[in-house]
């Protein structure tokens, strides 16, 4: 599904101390499965995910998604691609403060049908949120609860690729495992890419990518 060649991302291009956030990345990923990206803070994990999801334009290299180079397509085409094919869970949850948890999920939906509402509730329940929390606004929810609402929001449109940047960062051990179990199941018929620095949540990944200083230092096929 993804074919990445010689991908580099240089921040502060003009300055003397150019920073290679990504440095000559080569990577191929299949159509389905759970992919983990692990590495220390600042190693380029988020930047790689932003480039793959076309939120950031790389300085060099090619990213082919379904045989098409998405680094050179027009902005409009890129927006359509993101809306139709990709789902995101950001490092921060970015929920709309004046909307309930449920409405925050529904607002991402392409059409507001009964089925969408049922799906939203099902995802929330699976993610360990209780009925009482569905109608609460983000300010009344804990960080971990907000994070799970953001995960449900990303799942609701059935994306072909789900990008999740530290989706378990504010969760306790038990909830982290539950979220990973759901993402694993969700990855049966799509690609799910999870960035984390917590190795323990990645026990069940199909592919593990290790990053170090803007480079891929290892790729392992999991179990
Ligand atoms: N917008 C930006 N402008 C300049 N430098 C940036 C920018 N975003 C990231 N960087 C730098 O690029 C490098 C990689 O950052 P990135 O956010 O991809 O790391 P990360 O692996 O996701 O880290 P973390 O685990 O802390 O989230 C870091 O050195 C960071 O300081
Ligand atoms: Mg990051």
PDB file of N, CA, C and O in Angstrom, residues 103-113 116 153 156-157:
ATOM      1  N   UNK A 103     -21.102  13.660  20.020  1.00  0.00           N
ATOM      2  CA  UNK A 103     -21.146  14.597  18.893  1.00  0.00           C
ATOM      3  C   UNK A 103     -19.766  14.823  18.286  1.00  0.00           C
ATOM      4  O   UNK A 103     -19.641  15.048  17.082  1.00  0.00           O
ATOM      5  N   UNK A 104     -18.736  14.764  19.130  1.00  0.00           N
ATOM      6  CA  UNK A 104     -17.381  14.895  18.603  1.00  0.00           C
ATOM      7  C   UNK A 104     -17.053  13.785  17.611  1.00  0.00           C
ATOM      8  O   UNK A 104     -16.300  13.979  16.661  1.00  0.00           O
ATOM      9  N   UNK A 105     -17.626  12.613  17.845  1.00  0.00           N
ATOM     10  CA  UNK A 105     -17.396  11.492  16.931  1.00  0.00           C
ATOM     11  C   UNK A 105     -18.268  11.650  15.685  1.00  0.00           C
ATOM     12  O   UNK A 105     -17.799  11.510  14.557  1.00  0.00           O
ATOM     13  N   UNK A 106     -19.534  12.001  15.920  1.00  0.00           N
ATOM     14  CA  UNK A 106     -20.486  12.102  14.804  1.00  0.00           C
ATOM     15  C   UNK A 106     -20.091  13.205  13.824  1.00  0.00           C
ATOM     16  O   UNK A 106     -20.327  13.085  12.624  1.00  0.00           O
ATOM     17  N   UNK A 107     -19.477  14.255  14.326  1.00  0.00           N
ATOM     18  CA  UNK A 107     -19.119  15.386  13.462  1.00  0.00           C
ATOM     19  C   UNK A 107     -18.107  14.974  12.385  1.00  0.00           C
ATOM     20  O   UNK A 107     -18.037  15.562  11.312  1.00  0.00           O
ATOM     21  N   UNK A 108     -17.377  13.904  12.676  1.00  0.00           N
ATOM     22  CA  UNK A 108     -16.401  13.412  11.694  1.00  0.00           C
ATOM     23  C   UNK A 108     -17.062  12.536  10.635  1.00  0.00           C
ATOM     24  O   UNK A 108     -16.474  12.247   9.600  1.00  0.00           O
ATOM     25  N   UNK A 109     -18.288  12.128  10.889  1.00  0.00           N
ATOM     26  CA  UNK A 109     -18.975  11.211   9.972  1.00  0.00           C
ATOM     27  C   UNK A 109     -19.374  11.883   8.679  1.00  0.00           C
ATOM     28  O   UNK A 109     -19.648  13.081   8.654  1.00  0.00           O
ATOM     29  N   UNK A 110     -19.412  11.117   7.608  1.00  0.00           N
ATOM     30  CA  UNK A 110     -19.772  11.696   6.318  1.00  0.00           C
ATOM     31  C   UNK A 110     -21.274  11.932   6.215  1.00  0.00           C
ATOM     32  O   UNK A 110     -21.722  12.867   5.605  1.00  0.00           O
ATOM     33  N   UNK A 111     -22.072  11.070   6.844  1.00  0.00           N
ATOM     34  CA  UNK A 111     -23.521  11.306   6.874  1.00  0.00           C
ATOM     35  C   UNK A 111     -24.044  10.892   8.249  1.00  0.00           C
ATOM     36  O   UNK A 111     -23.607   9.908   8.833  1.00  0.00           O
ATOM     37  N   UNK A 112     -24.993  11.671   8.761  1.00  0.00           N
ATOM     38  CA  UNK A 112     -25.424  11.426  10.131  1.00  0.00           C
ATOM     39  C   UNK A 112     -26.659  10.520  10.160  1.00  0.00           C
ATOM     40  O   UNK A 112     -27.779  10.976  10.255  1.00  0.00           O
ATOM     41  N   UNK A 113     -26.447   9.244  10.075  1.00  0.00           N
ATOM     42  CA  UNK A 113     -27.549   8.283  10.074  1.00  0.00           C
ATOM     43  C   UNK A 113     -27.622   7.590  11.434  1.00  0.00           C
ATOM     44  O   UNK A 113     -26.713   7.691  12.246  1.00  0.00           O
ATOM     45  N   UNK A 116     -24.717   5.396  11.925  1.00  0.00           N
ATOM     46  CA  UNK A 116     -23.496   6.085  12.362  1.00  0.00           C
ATOM     47  C   UNK A 116     -23.501   6.267  13.887  1.00  0.00           C
ATOM     48  O   UNK A 116     -22.491   6.040  14.552  1.00  0.00           O
ATOM     49  N   UNK A 153     -13.459   8.580  16.974  1.00  0.00           N
ATOM     50  CA  UNK A 153     -13.689   9.561  15.904  1.00  0.00           C
ATOM     51  C   UNK A 153     -12.901   9.181  14.649  1.00  0.00           C
ATOM     52  O   UNK A 153     -13.375   9.317  13.527  1.00  0.00           O
ATOM     53  N   UNK A 156     -14.573   6.043  12.819  1.00  0.00           N
ATOM     54  CA  UNK A 156     -15.973   6.081  12.404  1.00  0.00           C
ATOM     55  C   UNK A 156     -16.165   6.060  10.879  1.00  0.00           C
ATOM     56  O   UNK A 156     -17.147   5.526  10.379  1.00  0.00           O
ATOM     57  N   UNK A 157     -15.233   6.641  10.141  1.00  0.00           N
ATOM     58  CA  UNK A 157     -15.404   6.692   8.681  1.00  0.00           C
ATOM     59  C   UNK A 157     -14.778   5.530   7.935  1.00  0.00           C
ATOM     60  O   UNK A 157     -14.618   5.594   6.718  1.00  0.00           O
TER      61      UNK A 157
END
